[in-house]
Coordinates of C-alpha atoms in Angstrom, one line a residue:
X1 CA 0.0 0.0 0.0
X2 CA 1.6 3.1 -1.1
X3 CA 1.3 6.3 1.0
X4 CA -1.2 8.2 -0.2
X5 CA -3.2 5.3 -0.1
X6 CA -2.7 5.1 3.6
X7 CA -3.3 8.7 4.3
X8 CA -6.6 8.3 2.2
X9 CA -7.7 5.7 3.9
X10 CA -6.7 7.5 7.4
X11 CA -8.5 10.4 6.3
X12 CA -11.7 8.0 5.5
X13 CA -11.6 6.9 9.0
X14 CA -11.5 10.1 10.8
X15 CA -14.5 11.4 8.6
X16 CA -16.4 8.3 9.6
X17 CA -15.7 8.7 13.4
X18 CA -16.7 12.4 13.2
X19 CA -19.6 11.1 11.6
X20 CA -20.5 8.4 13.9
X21 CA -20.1 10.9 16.7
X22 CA -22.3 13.3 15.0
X23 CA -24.9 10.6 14.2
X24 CA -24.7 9.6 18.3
X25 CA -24.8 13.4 19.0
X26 CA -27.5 14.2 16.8
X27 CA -29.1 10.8 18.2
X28 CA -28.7 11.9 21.9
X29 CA -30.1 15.3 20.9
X30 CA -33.3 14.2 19.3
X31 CA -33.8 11.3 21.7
X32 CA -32.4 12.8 25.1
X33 CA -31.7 16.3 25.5
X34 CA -34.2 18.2 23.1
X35 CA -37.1 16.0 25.2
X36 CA -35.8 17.0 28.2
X37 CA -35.9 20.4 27.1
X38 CA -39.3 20.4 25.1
X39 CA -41.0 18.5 28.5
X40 CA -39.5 21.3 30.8
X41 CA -42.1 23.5 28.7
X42 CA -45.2 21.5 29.9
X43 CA -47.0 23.2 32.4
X44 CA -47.8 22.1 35.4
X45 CA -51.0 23.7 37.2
X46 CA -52.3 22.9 40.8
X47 CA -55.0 20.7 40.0
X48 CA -56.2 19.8 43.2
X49 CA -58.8 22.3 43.6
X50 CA -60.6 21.4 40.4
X51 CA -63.9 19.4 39.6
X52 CA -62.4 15.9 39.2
X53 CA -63.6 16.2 35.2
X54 CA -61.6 19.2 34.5
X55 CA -58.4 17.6 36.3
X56 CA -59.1 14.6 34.5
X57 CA -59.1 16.3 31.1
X58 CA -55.9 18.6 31.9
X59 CA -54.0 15.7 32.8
X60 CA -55.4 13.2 29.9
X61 CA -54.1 16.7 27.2
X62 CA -50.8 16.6 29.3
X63 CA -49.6 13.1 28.7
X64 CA -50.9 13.5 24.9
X65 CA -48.4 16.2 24.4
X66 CA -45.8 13.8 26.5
X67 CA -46.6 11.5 23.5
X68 CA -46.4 13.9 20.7
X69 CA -43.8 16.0 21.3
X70 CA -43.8 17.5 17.7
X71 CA -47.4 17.8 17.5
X72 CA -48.8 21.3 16.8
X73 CA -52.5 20.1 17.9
X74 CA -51.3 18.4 20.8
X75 CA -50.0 21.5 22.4
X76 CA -52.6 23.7 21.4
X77 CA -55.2 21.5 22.7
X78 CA -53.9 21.3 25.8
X79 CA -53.0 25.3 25.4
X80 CA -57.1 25.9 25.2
X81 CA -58.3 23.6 28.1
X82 CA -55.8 25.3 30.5
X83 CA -57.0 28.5 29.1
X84 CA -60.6 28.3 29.3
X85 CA -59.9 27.1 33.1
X86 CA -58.0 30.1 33.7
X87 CA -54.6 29.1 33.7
X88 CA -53.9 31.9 31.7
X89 CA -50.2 31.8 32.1
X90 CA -49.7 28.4 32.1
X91 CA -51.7 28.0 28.5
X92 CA -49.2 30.6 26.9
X93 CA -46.0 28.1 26.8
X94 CA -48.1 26.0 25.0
X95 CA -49.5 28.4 22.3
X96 CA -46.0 29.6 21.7
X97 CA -45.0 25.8 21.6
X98 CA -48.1 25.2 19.0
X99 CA -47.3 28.1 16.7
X100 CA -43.6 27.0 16.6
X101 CA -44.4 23.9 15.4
X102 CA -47.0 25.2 12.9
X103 CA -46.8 28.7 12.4
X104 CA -49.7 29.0 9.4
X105 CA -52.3 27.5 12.1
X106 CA -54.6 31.1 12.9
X107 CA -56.0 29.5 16.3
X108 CA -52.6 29.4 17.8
X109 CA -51.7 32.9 17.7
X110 CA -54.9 33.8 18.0
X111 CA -55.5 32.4 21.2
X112 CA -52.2 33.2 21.9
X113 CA -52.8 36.9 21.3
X114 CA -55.8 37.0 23.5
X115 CA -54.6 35.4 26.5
X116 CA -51.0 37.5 26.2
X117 CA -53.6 40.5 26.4
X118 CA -55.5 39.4 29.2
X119 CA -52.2 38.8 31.2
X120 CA -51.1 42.6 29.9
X121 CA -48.0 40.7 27.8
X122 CA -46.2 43.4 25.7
X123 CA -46.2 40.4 23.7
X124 CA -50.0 40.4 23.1
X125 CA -48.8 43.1 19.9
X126 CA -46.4 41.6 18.4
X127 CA -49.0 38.3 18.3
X128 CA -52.0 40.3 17.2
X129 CA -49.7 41.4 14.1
X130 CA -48.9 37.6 13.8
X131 CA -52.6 36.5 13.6
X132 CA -53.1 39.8 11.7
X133 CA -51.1 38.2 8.5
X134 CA -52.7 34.8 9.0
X135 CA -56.3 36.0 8.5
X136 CA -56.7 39.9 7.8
X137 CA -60.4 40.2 7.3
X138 CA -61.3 37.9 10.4
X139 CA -63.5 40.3 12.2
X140 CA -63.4 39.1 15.4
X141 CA -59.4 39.5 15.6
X142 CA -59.7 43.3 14.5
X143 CA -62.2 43.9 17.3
X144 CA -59.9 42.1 19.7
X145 CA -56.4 43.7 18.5
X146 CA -58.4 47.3 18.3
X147 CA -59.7 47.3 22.1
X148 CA -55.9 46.5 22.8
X149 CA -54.8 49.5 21.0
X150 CA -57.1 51.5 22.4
X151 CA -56.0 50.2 25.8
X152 CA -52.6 50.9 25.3
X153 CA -53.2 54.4 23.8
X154 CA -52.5 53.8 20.4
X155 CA -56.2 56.0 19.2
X156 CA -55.0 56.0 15.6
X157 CA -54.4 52.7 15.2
X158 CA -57.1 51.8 17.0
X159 CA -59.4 53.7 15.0
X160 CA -58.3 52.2 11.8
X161 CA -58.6 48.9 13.3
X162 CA -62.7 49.6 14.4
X163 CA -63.5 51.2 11.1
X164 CA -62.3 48.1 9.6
X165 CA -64.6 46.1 11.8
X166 CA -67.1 48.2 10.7
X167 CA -66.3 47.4 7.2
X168 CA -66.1 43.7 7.6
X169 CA -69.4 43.6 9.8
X170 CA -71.5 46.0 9.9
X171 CA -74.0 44.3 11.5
X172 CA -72.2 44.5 14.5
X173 CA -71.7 46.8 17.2
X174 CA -68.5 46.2 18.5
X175 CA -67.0 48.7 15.9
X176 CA -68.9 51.8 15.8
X177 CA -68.5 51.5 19.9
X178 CA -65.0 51.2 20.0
X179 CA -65.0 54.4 17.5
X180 CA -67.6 55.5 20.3
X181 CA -64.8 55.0 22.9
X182 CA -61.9 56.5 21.1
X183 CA -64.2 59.5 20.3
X184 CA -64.9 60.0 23.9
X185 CA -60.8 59.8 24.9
X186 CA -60.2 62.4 22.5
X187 CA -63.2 64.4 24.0
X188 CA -65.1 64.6 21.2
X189 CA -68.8 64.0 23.0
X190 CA -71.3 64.7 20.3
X191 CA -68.9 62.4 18.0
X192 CA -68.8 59.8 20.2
X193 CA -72.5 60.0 21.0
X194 CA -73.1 59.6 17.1
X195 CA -71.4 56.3 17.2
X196 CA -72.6 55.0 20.2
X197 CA -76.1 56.1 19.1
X198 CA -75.4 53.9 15.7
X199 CA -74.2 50.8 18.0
X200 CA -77.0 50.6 20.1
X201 CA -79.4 50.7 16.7
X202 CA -77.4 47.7 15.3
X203 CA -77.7 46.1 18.7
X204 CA -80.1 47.7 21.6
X205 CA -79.1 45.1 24.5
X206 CA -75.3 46.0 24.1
X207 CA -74.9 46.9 27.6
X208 CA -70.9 48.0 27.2
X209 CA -73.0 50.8 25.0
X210 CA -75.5 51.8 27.5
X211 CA -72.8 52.2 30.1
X212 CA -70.5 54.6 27.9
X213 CA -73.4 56.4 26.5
X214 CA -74.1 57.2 29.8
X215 CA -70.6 58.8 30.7
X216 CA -71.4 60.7 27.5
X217 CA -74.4 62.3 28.1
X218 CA -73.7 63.1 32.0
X219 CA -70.4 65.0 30.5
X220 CA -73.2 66.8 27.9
X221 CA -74.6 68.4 31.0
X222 CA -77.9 65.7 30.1
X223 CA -78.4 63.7 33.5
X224 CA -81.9 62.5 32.9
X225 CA -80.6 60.8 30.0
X226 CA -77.7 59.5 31.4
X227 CA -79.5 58.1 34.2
X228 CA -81.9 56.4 32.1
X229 CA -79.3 55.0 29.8
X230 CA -77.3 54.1 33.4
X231 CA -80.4 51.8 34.6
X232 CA -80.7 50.0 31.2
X233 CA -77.2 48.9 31.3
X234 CA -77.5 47.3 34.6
X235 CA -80.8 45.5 33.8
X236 CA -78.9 43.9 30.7
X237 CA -76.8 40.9 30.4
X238 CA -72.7 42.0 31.6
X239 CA -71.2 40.6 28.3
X240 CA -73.0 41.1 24.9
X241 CA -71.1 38.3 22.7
X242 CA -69.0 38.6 19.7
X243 CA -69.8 36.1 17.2
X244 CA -66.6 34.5 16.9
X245 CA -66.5 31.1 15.8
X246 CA -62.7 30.4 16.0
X247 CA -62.9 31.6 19.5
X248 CA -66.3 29.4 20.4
X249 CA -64.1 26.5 19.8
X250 CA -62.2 27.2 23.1
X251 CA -65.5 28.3 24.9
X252 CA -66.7 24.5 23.8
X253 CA -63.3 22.7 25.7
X254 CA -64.6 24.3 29.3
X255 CA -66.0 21.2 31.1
X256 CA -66.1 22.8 34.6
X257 CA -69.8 23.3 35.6
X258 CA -69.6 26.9 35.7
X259 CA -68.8 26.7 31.6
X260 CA -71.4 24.7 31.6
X261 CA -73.8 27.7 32.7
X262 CA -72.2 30.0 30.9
X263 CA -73.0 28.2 28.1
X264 CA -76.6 28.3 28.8
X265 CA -76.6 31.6 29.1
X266 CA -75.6 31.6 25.8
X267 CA -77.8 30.1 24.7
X268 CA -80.5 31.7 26.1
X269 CA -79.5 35.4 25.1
X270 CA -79.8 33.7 21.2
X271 CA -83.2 32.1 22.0
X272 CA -82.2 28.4 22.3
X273 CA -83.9 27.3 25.5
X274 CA -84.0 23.4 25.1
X275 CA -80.5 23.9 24.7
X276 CA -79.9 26.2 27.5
X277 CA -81.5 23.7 29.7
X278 CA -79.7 20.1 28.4
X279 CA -76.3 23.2 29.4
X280 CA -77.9 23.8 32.8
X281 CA -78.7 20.1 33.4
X282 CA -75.1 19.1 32.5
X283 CA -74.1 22.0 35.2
X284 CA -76.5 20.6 37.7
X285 CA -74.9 16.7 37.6
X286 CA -71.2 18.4 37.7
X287 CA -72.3 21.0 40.6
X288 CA -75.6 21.2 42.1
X289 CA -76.6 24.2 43.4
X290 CA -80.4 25.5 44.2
X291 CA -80.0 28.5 42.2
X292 CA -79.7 26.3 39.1
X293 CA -82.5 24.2 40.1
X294 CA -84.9 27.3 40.4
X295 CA -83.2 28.4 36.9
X296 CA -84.2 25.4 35.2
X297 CA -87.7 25.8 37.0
X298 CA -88.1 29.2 36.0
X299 CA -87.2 27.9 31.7
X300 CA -89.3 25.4 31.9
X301 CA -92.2 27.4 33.3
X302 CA -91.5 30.0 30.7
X303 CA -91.9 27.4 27.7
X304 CA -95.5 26.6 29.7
X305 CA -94.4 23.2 31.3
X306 CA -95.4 24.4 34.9
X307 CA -95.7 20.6 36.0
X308 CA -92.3 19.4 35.0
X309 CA -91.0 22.5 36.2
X310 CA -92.5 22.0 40.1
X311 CA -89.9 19.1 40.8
X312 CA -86.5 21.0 39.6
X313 CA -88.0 23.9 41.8
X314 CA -89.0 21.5 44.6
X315 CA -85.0 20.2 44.2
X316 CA -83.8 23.5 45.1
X317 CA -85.9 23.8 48.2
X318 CA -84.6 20.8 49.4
X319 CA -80.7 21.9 48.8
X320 CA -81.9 25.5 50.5
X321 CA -84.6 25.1 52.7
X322 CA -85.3 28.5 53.3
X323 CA -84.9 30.0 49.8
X324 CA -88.2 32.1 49.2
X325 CA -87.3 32.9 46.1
X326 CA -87.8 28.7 45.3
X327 CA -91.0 29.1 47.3
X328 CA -92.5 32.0 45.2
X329 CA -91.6 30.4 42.2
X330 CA -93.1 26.9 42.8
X331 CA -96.2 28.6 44.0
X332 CA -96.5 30.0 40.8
X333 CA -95.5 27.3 38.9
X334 CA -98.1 25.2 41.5
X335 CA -101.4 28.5 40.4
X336 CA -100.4 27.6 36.9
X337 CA -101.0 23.3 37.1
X338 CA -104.5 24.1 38.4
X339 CA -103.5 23.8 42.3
X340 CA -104.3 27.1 44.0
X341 CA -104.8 25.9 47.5
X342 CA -100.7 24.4 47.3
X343 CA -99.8 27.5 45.9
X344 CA -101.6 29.6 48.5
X345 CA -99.3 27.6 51.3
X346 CA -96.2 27.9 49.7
X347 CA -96.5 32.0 49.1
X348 CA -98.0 32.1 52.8
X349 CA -94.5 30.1 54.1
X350 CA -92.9 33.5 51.7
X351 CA -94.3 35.4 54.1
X352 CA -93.4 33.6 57.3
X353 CA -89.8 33.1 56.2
X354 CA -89.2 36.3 54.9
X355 CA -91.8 39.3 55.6
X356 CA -90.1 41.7 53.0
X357 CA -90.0 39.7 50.5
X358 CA -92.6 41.4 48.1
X359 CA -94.0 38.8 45.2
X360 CA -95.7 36.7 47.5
X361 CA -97.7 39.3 48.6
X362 CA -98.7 40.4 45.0
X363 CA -99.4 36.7 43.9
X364 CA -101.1 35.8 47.2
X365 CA -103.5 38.5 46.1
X366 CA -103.9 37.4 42.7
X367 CA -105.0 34.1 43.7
X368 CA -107.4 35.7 45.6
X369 CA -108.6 38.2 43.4
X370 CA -109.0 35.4 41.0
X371 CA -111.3 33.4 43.7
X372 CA -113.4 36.6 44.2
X373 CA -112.1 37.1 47.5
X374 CA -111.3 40.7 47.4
X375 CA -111.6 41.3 51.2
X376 CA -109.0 38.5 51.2
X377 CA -106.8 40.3 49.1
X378 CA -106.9 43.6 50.0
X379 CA -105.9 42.5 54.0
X380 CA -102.6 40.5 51.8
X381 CA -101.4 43.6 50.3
X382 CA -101.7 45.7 53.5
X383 CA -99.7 42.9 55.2
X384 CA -97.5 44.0 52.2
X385 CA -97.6 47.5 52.1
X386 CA -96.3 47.9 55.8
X387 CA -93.7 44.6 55.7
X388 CA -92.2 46.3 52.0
X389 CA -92.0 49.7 53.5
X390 CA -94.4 50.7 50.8
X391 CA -93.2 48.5 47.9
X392 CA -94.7 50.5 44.6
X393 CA -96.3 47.7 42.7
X394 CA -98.2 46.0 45.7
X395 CA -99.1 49.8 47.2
X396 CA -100.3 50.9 43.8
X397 CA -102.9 47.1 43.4
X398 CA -103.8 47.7 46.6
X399 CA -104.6 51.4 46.2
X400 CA -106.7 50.3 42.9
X401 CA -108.2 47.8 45.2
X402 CA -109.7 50.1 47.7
X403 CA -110.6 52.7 45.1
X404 CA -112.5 50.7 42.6
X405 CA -113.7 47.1 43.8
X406 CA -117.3 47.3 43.6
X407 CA -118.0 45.8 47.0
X408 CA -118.8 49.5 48.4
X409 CA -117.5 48.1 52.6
X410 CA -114.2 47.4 50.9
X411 CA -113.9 51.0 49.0
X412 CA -111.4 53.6 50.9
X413 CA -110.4 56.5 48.6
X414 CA -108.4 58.3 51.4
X415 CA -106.1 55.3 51.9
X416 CA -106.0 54.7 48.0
X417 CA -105.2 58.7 47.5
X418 CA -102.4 58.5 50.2
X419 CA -100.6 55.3 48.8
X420 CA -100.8 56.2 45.3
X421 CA -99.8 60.0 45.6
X422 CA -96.8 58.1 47.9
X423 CA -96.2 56.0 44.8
X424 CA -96.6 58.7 42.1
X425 CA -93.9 60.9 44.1
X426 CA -91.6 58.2 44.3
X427 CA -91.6 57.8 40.2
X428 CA -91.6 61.6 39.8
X429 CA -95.4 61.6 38.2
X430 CA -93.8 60.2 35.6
X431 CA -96.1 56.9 35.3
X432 CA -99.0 57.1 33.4
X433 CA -100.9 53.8 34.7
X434 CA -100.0 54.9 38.7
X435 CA -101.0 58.6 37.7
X436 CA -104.4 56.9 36.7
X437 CA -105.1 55.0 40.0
X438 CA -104.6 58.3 42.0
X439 CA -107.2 59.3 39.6
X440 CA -109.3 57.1 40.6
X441 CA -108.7 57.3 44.5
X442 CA -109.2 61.4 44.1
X443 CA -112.6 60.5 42.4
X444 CA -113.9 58.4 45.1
X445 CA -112.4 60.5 47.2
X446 CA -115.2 62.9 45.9
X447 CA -112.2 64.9 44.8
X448 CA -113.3 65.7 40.9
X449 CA -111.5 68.7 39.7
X450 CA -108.0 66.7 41.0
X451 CA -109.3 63.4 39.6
X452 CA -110.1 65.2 35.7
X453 CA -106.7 67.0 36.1
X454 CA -105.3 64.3 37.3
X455 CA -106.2 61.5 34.7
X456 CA -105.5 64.2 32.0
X457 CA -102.1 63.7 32.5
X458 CA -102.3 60.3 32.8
X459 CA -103.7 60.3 29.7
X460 CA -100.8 62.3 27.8
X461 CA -98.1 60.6 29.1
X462 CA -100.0 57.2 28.0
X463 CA -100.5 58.9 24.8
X464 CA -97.1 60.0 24.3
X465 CA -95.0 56.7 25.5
X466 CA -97.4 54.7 22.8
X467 CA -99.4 52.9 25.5
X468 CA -102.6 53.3 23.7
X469 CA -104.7 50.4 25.2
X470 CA -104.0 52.1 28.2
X471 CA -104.4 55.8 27.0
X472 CA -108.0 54.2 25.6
X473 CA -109.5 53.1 29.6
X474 CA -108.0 56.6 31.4
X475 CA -110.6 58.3 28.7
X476 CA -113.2 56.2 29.4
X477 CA -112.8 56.9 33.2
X478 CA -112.2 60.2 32.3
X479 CA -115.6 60.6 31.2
X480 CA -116.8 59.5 34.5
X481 CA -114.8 62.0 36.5
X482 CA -116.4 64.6 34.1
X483 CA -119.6 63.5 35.0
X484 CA -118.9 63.2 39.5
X485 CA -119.4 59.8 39.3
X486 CA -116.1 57.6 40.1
X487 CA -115.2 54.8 39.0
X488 CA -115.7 50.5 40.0
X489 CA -114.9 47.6 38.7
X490 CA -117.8 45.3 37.4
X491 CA -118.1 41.9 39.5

């Protein structure tokens, strides 16, 4: 063998050692070390407190990602059931982990995006921007990534992000209130009430709307408004959805009882009540509780199923004894199956359980009304009246009571003109059907000239908040009142 045929073949050698240690290197690193380091991402959340399902689920994700290290949907997945238990923090190691391994997937960064912003990430931007390239004319993500810049301060980019919501859905409110919003920063009140005028058109239960239309107007100087626009928002639902069905894919992996619920809700607020009860039921199993009985109750008396719904409300009694809401609500559900004498027990326990606890008194009454027991009825709502501290709606049947019933022992038009003059001064005069019962009460009174006046302003304001059935009886008892003679109900 000549020389240079032994220095070849020592030079062959040495590349096939450096080879073989690169292969056993590269071996060690896919096999040992980049595990190691990839499984030191996995979170790992106290899961002690949790419903045994949700644990169960967390942990089944977990050891799926332990088995697909390299799996994009294995780590998101198990990204979006820590995130919808709000693990907020721990979720965002996966997402990053999940957009790594397949950075084209939109849910990743997505989701990604909106949990950085919940946590207040400077990162959130830089993500938004991510899932801004993936999907530009997703609406949902420019509603999302415009509240953030608004957050942050950034008006101008936020406004170009709600006017492009506005473009891509303008169904929606979301956009014309967050131009609403950006108007109002700025200080530009009659701007921002033109938007926030526009968003409650597209969608008149938006509470968000009510809420900021109401800071609006009470800086224009306007507090009536503002106070009526106040007390809508806070009879209306706190959250007025986003359709966003990327994002209802991570509302579906909650499987604690409370998502359960909220799904209901959900459901209810679209109109879907069968569906917002099998939600409810599924809650119930997981978690009962005796306000979800009573909920249940309460849907299924709605649909006109008073029967089945007496043993879902009877179910909450049992979990809270002394619940008088549960007792109210079966009696009712108890008058509508044709038993009246039940129901009368269970809104009499109302009373004994809890004396200020005003429907009882108002359906008691009913029932009796209904049974022509007027005397009955009238002593219920007096209970009422003093028990309430002068509740409005039972003073105001009971004031009609005394003022009109045509058993003439029964009739007291002092008491009826002092409880509804009570009532009319607590709404400001401002009711049209409590302005007509003082009406009435002045005219058996014997008090004329204030029952004519009085009933022709009852009659306007009917008139002029389009109650016309209602506008149509005040005239007829206004005739009476012109004529001294009051007015009674007919037996």
């Amino acid at each position: 063998m000549t020389s240079a045929n032994r220095n070849l073949l020592k030079y062959l050698v040495a590349l096939l050692a450096i080879l073989a240690v690169a292969t056993i290197g590269f071996v060690f690193y896919r096999s040992v070390y980049l595990p190691r380091s990839v499984l030191a991402m996995l979170p790992t959340p106290d899961l002690d407190d949790l419903e045994e399902q949700v644990a169960g689920e967390i942990r089944n994700r977990r050891i799926a990602v332990e088995k697909n290290l390299d799996s994009a949907e294995e780590w998101g997945r198990l990204g979006m059931v820590l995130d919808i238990h709000n693990f907020k923090q721990e979720s965002i190691p996966c997402y990053k982990r999940a957009a790594a391994l397949n950075p084209n997937e939109f849910r990743w960064s997505y989701y990604g995006a909106i949990v950085l912003n919940e946590t207040v990430s400077p990162d959130a931007f830089e993500w938004f921007e991510r899932s801004n390239k993936l999907k530009p004319d997703y609406a949902p993500l420019q509603v999302h990534y415009g509240q953030a810049l608004l957050n942050a301060g950034h008006f101008e980019e936020a406004e170009k992000t709600f006017k492009r919501v506005v473009s891509l859905l303008p169904e929606s409110s979301h956009g014309y209130l967050g131009l609403g919003k950006i108007a109002l920063a700025r200080g530009n009140l009659q701007e921002s009430r033109q938007h926030l005028t526009k968003a409650l058109d597209l969608d008149p239960n938006h509470r968000e709307v009510h809420g900021v239309l109401a800071d609006v107007l009470r800086r224009l100087g306007k507090s009536e408004e503002s106070a009526k626009e106040l007390q809508i928002a806070n009879q209306l639902p706190k959250v007025a959805r986003l359709k966003d069905p990327v994002y209802e894919e991570l509302v579906a992996e909650g499987k604690s009882a409370v998502w359960y619920r909220d799904r209901g809700f959900n459901f209810l607020a679209q109109g879907m009540v069968d569906e917002a009860i099998e939600e409810f039921l599924m809650a119930m199993r997981l978690r009962p509780d005796p306000d979800g009985y009573n909920h249940i109750g309460n849907l299924l008396s709605r649909k006109g199923q008073p029967d089945e719904a007496i043993s879902y409300y009877q179910t909450a009694i049992s979990l809270a004894p002394n619940n008088v809401i549960s007792y109210n609500d079966l009696g009712e559900a108890l008058l509508n199956s044709g038993r009246p004498d039940e129901a009368i027990a269970w809104f009499e326990k109302c009373f004994r359980v809890s004396p200020k606890f005003p429907d009882s008194y108002l359906n008691l009454s009913a029932i009796y009304l209904l049974a022509d027991r007027s005397a009955d009825a009238i002593s219920t709502l007096r209970k009422g009246v003093r028990s309430t501290m002068g509740f409005i709606p039972i003073s105001v049947r009971l004031a009609w009571l005394v003022a009109t019933t045509p058993n003439q022992e029964l009739r007291n038009g002092a008491e009826a003109m002092i409880l509804a003059k009570t009532a009319c001064q607590k709404t400001e005069y401002s009711d049209p059907k409590i302005l007509d019962v003082l009406a009435a009460g002045y005219a058996e009174a014997g008090q004329f000239d204030n029952a004519i006046q009085t009933a022709r302003n009852a009659y306007q304001l009917a008139q002029s908040s389009h109650k016309e059935e209602l506008a149509k009886q005040i005239k007829l008892r206004l005739s009476l009142y012109l004529a001294g003679k009051p007015f009674h109900t007919v037996e």
